């Protein structure tokens, strides 16, 4: 599966169905850059059972504001469009998988 | 990819790097400003063999120079988090991140107690990383509590991107408290309230248990085995961060043991990988 890159246009459509994790990140943030390969691993592990998504807060400040992102990386979890969890700071592969119910 | 990433450039970290290089491993030392080290301010160290009467500053300078000449890599910055990535480890340092096959934490004593509200609001209006979160507060009021040597530079960075910075250097206030409801909204410094959108608490180092989830600590000290291994396989610890005595000689010794164990860990892992490769082929 591929990582979904979300913006104001496709955010609700992609997160509206199934299980998702959305990573709010930016290029200037070291912990965010470290989160990226971990999410690649998660994407491999879930094998389509959940969507792994990213929002660049620099390009999408409205989405960051909408979800109260005050520190990055912030990971927000969704089930059929409803928020089921939120975590601030780099998360390990096992932490993300557990939050996705894997 | 570095073989061994060493967090901390004090006697434990330097000793670990030297031993790692002797074992044919590459070593990268991540270190904040030397002025952050309590050793830097030590008037003299009389019980470290070979350098009678050396000042802390002289000793630290000599140690750093030794490691540099041996070919160890150096990176200036604050290690914010350590995380397993596949079979290796990632360490984030300010706006960068580096990868290594093993990690030695030699970060010294976590100095200074957390302020009331600091942990509670971390990520909710409290940040420990100006480069990560500064951009989210452009045009907004932020307070910076500068406890590390390079904190003034980080505050200047925040100003340069448009944050309205209220700076608290050493001595400006004795007592701090961070208050808020859903998120932090006020910094109280010696009883004076400052309404802010974010408080940046810039410390010389991150407490070991927030550096790496699952790392077992006891009273703030990292728990280690006789080979300086920690509760996380592939992660070792040495020096003051493992507990008393807080002495240069003890730190150097532990750095040596940790590097030997880390080298062995990497060698065993390589053997396993070769074996697995043979089976699959």
Short mmCIF file of N, CA and C in Angstrom, two decimals, chain B residues 113-227:
data_model
loop_
_atom_site.label_atom_id
_atom_site.label_comp_id
_atom_site.label_asym_id
_atom_site.label_seq_id
_atom_site.Cartn_x
_atom_site.Cartn_y
_atom_site.Cartn_z
N UNK B 113 14.59 19.71 38.26
CA UNK B 113 13.28 19.06 38.34
C UNK B 113 12.36 19.66 37.29
N UNK B 114 11.39 18.86 36.88
CA UNK B 114 10.38 19.40 35.97
C UNK B 114 9.55 20.44 36.71
N UNK B 115 9.07 21.42 35.96
CA UNK B 115 8.22 22.45 36.56
C UNK B 115 6.80 21.92 36.66
N UNK B 116 6.02 22.41 37.64
CA UNK B 116 4.62 21.99 37.70
C UNK B 116 3.93 22.32 36.36
N UNK B 117 3.25 21.37 35.79
CA UNK B 117 2.54 21.58 34.53
C UNK B 117 3.35 21.21 33.30
N UNK B 118 4.68 21.06 33.45
CA UNK B 118 5.53 20.83 32.27
C UNK B 118 5.18 19.51 31.58
N UNK B 119 5.13 18.43 32.35
CA UNK B 119 4.84 17.13 31.74
C UNK B 119 3.38 17.05 31.30
N UNK B 120 2.50 17.57 32.17
CA UNK B 120 1.06 17.52 31.91
C UNK B 120 0.71 18.18 30.57
N UNK B 121 1.34 19.32 30.26
CA UNK B 121 0.99 20.05 29.05
C UNK B 121 1.98 19.83 27.90
N UNK B 122 2.92 18.90 28.06
CA UNK B 122 3.88 18.65 26.98
C UNK B 122 3.12 18.25 25.72
N UNK B 123 3.35 18.97 24.64
CA UNK B 123 2.61 18.70 23.40
C UNK B 123 1.28 19.43 23.35
N UNK B 124 0.92 20.08 24.43
CA UNK B 124 -0.33 20.85 24.49
C UNK B 124 -0.01 22.24 25.01
N UNK B 125 0.89 22.90 24.30
CA UNK B 125 1.27 24.25 24.71
C UNK B 125 2.57 24.29 25.50
N UNK B 126 3.22 23.12 25.62
CA UNK B 126 4.59 23.09 26.16
C UNK B 126 5.42 22.30 25.16
N UNK B 127 6.59 22.82 24.82
CA UNK B 127 7.44 22.15 23.84
C UNK B 127 8.88 22.15 24.34
N UNK B 128 9.62 21.11 23.96
CA UNK B 128 11.04 21.08 24.31
C UNK B 128 11.89 21.30 23.06
N UNK B 129 11.26 21.60 21.90
CA UNK B 129 12.00 21.69 20.65
C UNK B 129 11.58 22.91 19.84
N UNK B 130 12.44 23.95 19.88
CA UNK B 130 12.12 25.18 19.17
C UNK B 130 12.06 24.97 17.66
N UNK B 131 12.99 24.17 17.12
CA UNK B 131 13.00 23.98 15.66
C UNK B 131 11.78 23.17 15.20
N UNK B 132 11.27 22.26 16.08
CA UNK B 132 10.11 21.45 15.67
C UNK B 132 8.84 22.29 15.67
N UNK B 133 8.61 22.99 16.75
CA UNK B 133 7.28 23.56 16.98
C UNK B 133 7.20 25.07 16.79
N UNK B 134 8.35 25.73 16.64
CA UNK B 134 8.36 27.19 16.52
C UNK B 134 7.43 27.70 15.44
N UNK B 135 7.47 27.05 14.26
CA UNK B 135 6.68 27.50 13.12
C UNK B 135 5.18 27.49 13.41
N UNK B 136 4.74 26.63 14.35
CA UNK B 136 3.32 26.56 14.67
C UNK B 136 2.88 27.78 15.49
N UNK B 137 3.85 28.58 15.94
CA UNK B 137 3.52 29.71 16.82
C UNK B 137 3.98 31.05 16.25
N UNK B 138 4.09 31.11 14.93
CA UNK B 138 4.44 32.37 14.30
C UNK B 138 3.38 33.42 14.61
N UNK B 139 3.82 34.61 15.00
CA UNK B 139 2.89 35.69 15.30
C UNK B 139 2.19 35.54 16.63
N UNK B 140 2.60 34.54 17.42
CA UNK B 140 1.93 34.32 18.72
C UNK B 140 2.92 34.52 19.86
N UNK B 141 2.38 34.68 21.06
CA UNK B 141 3.23 34.90 22.22
C UNK B 141 3.75 33.58 22.77
N UNK B 142 5.04 33.50 22.92
CA UNK B 142 5.63 32.29 23.51
C UNK B 142 6.62 32.72 24.61
N UNK B 143 6.77 31.83 25.58
CA UNK B 143 7.80 32.05 26.60
C UNK B 143 8.89 31.01 26.38
N UNK B 144 10.12 31.41 26.58
CA UNK B 144 11.24 30.46 26.49
C UNK B 144 11.93 30.43 27.85
N UNK B 145 11.98 29.25 28.45
CA UNK B 145 12.78 29.09 29.67
C UNK B 145 14.09 28.46 29.22
N UNK B 146 15.14 29.25 29.21
CA UNK B 146 16.42 28.81 28.64
C UNK B 146 17.33 28.22 29.70
N UNK B 147 17.42 26.89 29.71
CA UNK B 147 18.25 26.22 30.72
C UNK B 147 19.51 25.61 30.10
N UNK B 148 19.64 25.63 28.78
CA UNK B 148 20.83 25.07 28.14
C UNK B 148 21.67 26.20 27.57
N UNK B 149 22.94 25.90 27.29
CA UNK B 149 23.88 26.93 26.85
C UNK B 149 23.45 27.57 25.52
N UNK B 150 22.82 26.78 24.65
CA UNK B 150 22.46 27.35 23.35
C UNK B 150 21.00 27.85 23.31
N UNK B 151 20.36 27.94 24.47
CA UNK B 151 18.97 28.42 24.51
C UNK B 151 18.82 29.84 23.94
N UNK B 152 19.77 30.77 24.21
CA UNK B 152 19.61 32.11 23.62
C UNK B 152 19.55 32.07 22.09
N UNK B 153 20.35 31.19 21.47
CA UNK B 153 20.30 31.05 20.00
C UNK B 153 18.94 30.55 19.55
N UNK B 154 18.40 29.57 20.30
CA UNK B 154 17.10 29.02 19.91
C UNK B 154 16.00 30.07 20.06
N UNK B 155 16.12 30.90 21.10
CA UNK B 155 15.14 31.97 21.30
C UNK B 155 15.23 32.96 20.13
N UNK B 156 16.46 33.23 19.70
CA UNK B 156 16.68 34.14 18.58
C UNK B 156 16.06 33.57 17.30
N UNK B 157 16.19 32.24 17.14
CA UNK B 157 15.57 31.57 16.00
C UNK B 157 14.05 31.78 16.03
N UNK B 158 13.46 31.61 17.21
CA UNK B 158 12.00 31.79 17.33
C UNK B 158 11.61 33.22 16.96
N UNK B 159 12.40 34.20 17.41
CA UNK B 159 12.14 35.60 17.05
C UNK B 159 12.23 35.79 15.54
N UNK B 160 13.24 35.14 14.94
CA UNK B 160 13.49 35.35 13.51
C UNK B 160 12.34 34.82 12.64
N UNK B 161 11.62 33.83 13.13
CA UNK B 161 10.50 33.31 12.33
C UNK B 161 9.19 34.00 12.69
N UNK B 162 9.24 34.94 13.64
CA UNK B 162 8.05 35.74 13.92
C UNK B 162 7.30 35.42 15.19
N UNK B 163 7.91 34.65 16.09
CA UNK B 163 7.27 34.41 17.38
C UNK B 163 7.54 35.62 18.28
N UNK B 164 6.57 35.95 19.15
CA UNK B 164 6.76 37.04 20.10
C UNK B 164 7.30 36.42 21.39
N UNK B 165 8.61 36.58 21.57
CA UNK B 165 9.30 35.79 22.60
C UNK B 165 9.50 36.56 23.90
N UNK B 166 9.09 35.94 25.00
CA UNK B 166 9.44 36.43 26.33
C UNK B 166 10.50 35.46 26.85
N UNK B 167 11.71 35.96 27.05
CA UNK B 167 12.82 35.05 27.37
C UNK B 167 13.14 35.03 28.87
N UNK B 168 13.26 33.82 29.41
CA UNK B 168 13.63 33.66 30.81
C UNK B 168 14.98 32.95 30.89
N UNK B 169 16.02 33.75 31.03
CA UNK B 169 17.36 33.18 31.17
C UNK B 169 17.61 32.81 32.63
N UNK B 170 18.79 32.25 32.90
CA UNK B 170 19.10 31.88 34.28
C UNK B 170 19.04 33.12 35.17
N UNK B 171 18.40 32.99 36.31
CA UNK B 171 18.38 34.10 37.25
C UNK B 171 17.19 35.04 37.08
N UNK B 172 16.43 34.92 35.96
CA UNK B 172 15.30 35.84 35.81
C UNK B 172 14.18 35.50 36.79
N UNK B 173 13.98 34.22 37.02
CA UNK B 173 12.98 33.81 38.01
C UNK B 173 13.44 32.54 38.70
N UNK B 174 12.98 32.34 39.91
CA UNK B 174 13.38 31.13 40.65
C UNK B 174 12.35 30.01 40.48
N UNK B 175 11.08 30.43 40.45
CA UNK B 175 10.04 29.41 40.41
C UNK B 175 9.14 29.59 39.19
N UNK B 176 8.91 28.49 38.52
CA UNK B 176 8.04 28.53 37.34
C UNK B 176 6.88 27.55 37.53
N UNK B 177 5.75 27.92 36.95
CA UNK B 177 4.63 26.98 36.90
C UNK B 177 3.89 27.22 35.60
N UNK B 178 3.48 26.12 34.97
CA UNK B 178 2.75 26.27 33.71
C UNK B 178 1.30 25.90 33.99
N UNK B 179 0.41 26.83 33.66
CA UNK B 179 -1.01 26.58 33.94
C UNK B 179 -1.84 26.61 32.67
N UNK B 180 -3.02 26.03 32.75
CA UNK B 180 -3.93 26.03 31.63
C UNK B 180 -5.09 25.12 31.95
N UNK B 181 -5.96 24.89 30.95
CA UNK B 181 -7.03 23.91 31.16
C UNK B 181 -6.86 22.79 30.14
N UNK B 182 -7.43 22.94 28.96
CA UNK B 182 -7.24 21.97 27.88
C UNK B 182 -5.79 21.99 27.41
N UNK B 183 -5.23 23.19 27.40
CA UNK B 183 -3.87 23.40 26.95
C UNK B 183 -3.25 24.50 27.81
N UNK B 184 -1.92 24.56 27.78
CA UNK B 184 -1.24 25.58 28.57
C UNK B 184 -1.58 26.95 28.03
N UNK B 185 -1.85 27.91 28.93
CA UNK B 185 -2.10 29.27 28.46
C UNK B 185 -1.39 30.33 29.29
N UNK B 186 -0.75 29.92 30.38
CA UNK B 186 -0.10 30.90 31.24
C UNK B 186 1.20 30.34 31.81
N UNK B 187 2.23 31.18 31.79
CA UNK B 187 3.44 30.84 32.53
C UNK B 187 3.48 31.74 33.76
N UNK B 188 3.63 31.11 34.92
CA UNK B 188 3.76 31.88 36.14
C UNK B 188 5.23 31.83 36.55
N UNK B 189 5.86 33.01 36.59
CA UNK B 189 7.27 33.08 36.96
C UNK B 189 7.40 33.93 38.21
N UNK B 190 7.80 33.33 39.31
CA UNK B 190 7.87 34.01 40.61
C UNK B 190 6.60 34.78 40.91
N UNK B 191 5.46 34.15 40.64
CA UNK B 191 4.17 34.75 40.98
C UNK B 191 3.61 35.70 39.93
N UNK B 192 4.40 36.05 38.91
CA UNK B 192 3.90 36.95 37.87
C UNK B 192 3.35 36.11 36.71
N UNK B 193 2.14 36.42 36.27
CA UNK B 193 1.53 35.61 35.21
C UNK B 193 1.81 36.19 33.82
N UNK B 194 2.22 35.34 32.92
CA UNK B 194 2.45 35.73 31.53
C UNK B 194 1.52 34.91 30.64
N UNK B 195 0.52 35.55 30.00
CA UNK B 195 -0.33 34.77 29.09
C UNK B 195 0.45 34.42 27.81
N UNK B 196 0.52 33.15 27.49
CA UNK B 196 1.29 32.71 26.32
C UNK B 196 0.55 31.58 25.60
N UNK B 197 0.91 31.35 24.34
CA UNK B 197 0.35 30.22 23.59
C UNK B 197 1.22 28.99 23.70
N UNK B 198 2.50 29.20 24.01
CA UNK B 198 3.38 28.04 24.16
C UNK B 198 4.54 28.40 25.09
N UNK B 199 4.95 27.44 25.89
CA UNK B 199 6.14 27.62 26.72
C UNK B 199 7.20 26.63 26.20
N UNK B 200 8.31 27.17 25.73
CA UNK B 200 9.42 26.30 25.31
C UNK B 200 10.36 26.12 26.50
N UNK B 201 10.49 24.89 26.96
CA UNK B 201 11.41 24.60 28.06
C UNK B 201 12.64 23.95 27.45
N UNK B 202 13.73 24.72 27.36
CA UNK B 202 14.92 24.24 26.66
C UNK B 202 15.95 23.78 27.68
N UNK B 203 15.99 22.47 27.89
CA UNK B 203 16.90 21.88 28.88
C UNK B 203 18.14 21.33 28.18
N UNK B 204 19.25 21.14 28.92
CA UNK B 204 20.45 20.57 28.30
C UNK B 204 20.21 19.14 27.81
N UNK B 205 19.37 18.41 28.46
CA UNK B 205 19.12 17.02 28.04
C UNK B 205 17.70 16.61 28.37
N UNK B 206 17.29 15.52 27.74
CA UNK B 206 15.95 14.99 27.96
C UNK B 206 16.07 13.88 29.01
N UNK B 207 15.11 13.79 29.93
CA UNK B 207 15.14 12.71 30.93
C UNK B 207 15.14 11.37 30.21
N UNK B 208 15.97 10.40 30.69
CA UNK B 208 16.13 9.13 29.96
C UNK B 208 14.81 8.43 29.63
N UNK B 209 13.84 8.47 30.57
CA UNK B 209 12.61 7.73 30.30
C UNK B 209 11.73 8.43 29.25
N UNK B 210 11.96 9.73 28.99
CA UNK B 210 11.21 10.32 27.88
C UNK B 210 11.99 10.23 26.57
N UNK B 211 13.27 9.89 26.67
CA UNK B 211 14.10 9.74 25.47
C UNK B 211 13.69 8.51 24.67
N UNK B 212 13.41 7.44 25.38
CA UNK B 212 13.15 6.15 24.74
C UNK B 212 12.07 5.41 25.50
N UNK B 213 10.90 5.17 24.87
CA UNK B 213 9.84 4.46 25.59
C UNK B 213 10.28 3.03 25.90
N UNK B 214 9.97 2.57 27.11
CA UNK B 214 10.32 1.20 27.47
C UNK B 214 11.68 1.09 28.15
N UNK B 215 12.41 2.19 28.24
CA UNK B 215 13.70 2.17 28.91
C UNK B 215 13.46 2.18 30.42
N UNK B 216 13.93 1.14 31.09
CA UNK B 216 13.67 1.05 32.53
C UNK B 216 14.61 1.96 33.32
N UNK B 217 14.00 2.75 34.20
CA UNK B 217 14.80 3.63 35.06
C UNK B 217 14.36 3.42 36.50
N UNK B 218 15.20 3.85 37.41
CA UNK B 218 14.88 3.76 38.83
C UNK B 218 15.36 5.05 39.48
N UNK B 219 14.44 5.84 39.99
CA UNK B 219 14.82 7.12 40.57
C UNK B 219 15.55 8.01 39.58
N UNK B 220 15.17 7.93 38.30
CA UNK B 220 15.79 8.78 37.27
C UNK B 220 17.06 8.20 36.68
N UNK B 221 17.57 7.09 37.26
CA UNK B 221 18.79 6.48 36.73
C UNK B 221 18.43 5.31 35.80
N UNK B 222 19.20 5.14 34.75
CA UNK B 222 18.93 4.05 33.82
C UNK B 222 19.42 2.74 34.45
N UNK B 223 18.54 1.73 34.45
CA UNK B 223 18.93 0.42 35.01
C UNK B 223 19.79 -0.32 33.99
N UNK B 224 20.93 -0.82 34.44
CA UNK B 224 21.84 -1.51 33.52
C UNK B 224 22.28 -2.85 34.09
N UNK B 225 22.64 -3.75 33.19
CA UNK B 225 23.25 -5.02 33.58
C UNK B 225 24.75 -4.84 33.72
N UNK B 226 25.48 -5.94 34.07
CA UNK B 226 26.93 -5.83 34.26
C UNK B 226 27.67 -5.41 32.98
N UNK B 227 27.07 -5.63 31.81
CA UNK B 227 27.71 -5.20 30.56
C UNK B 227 27.14 -3.87 30.08
#
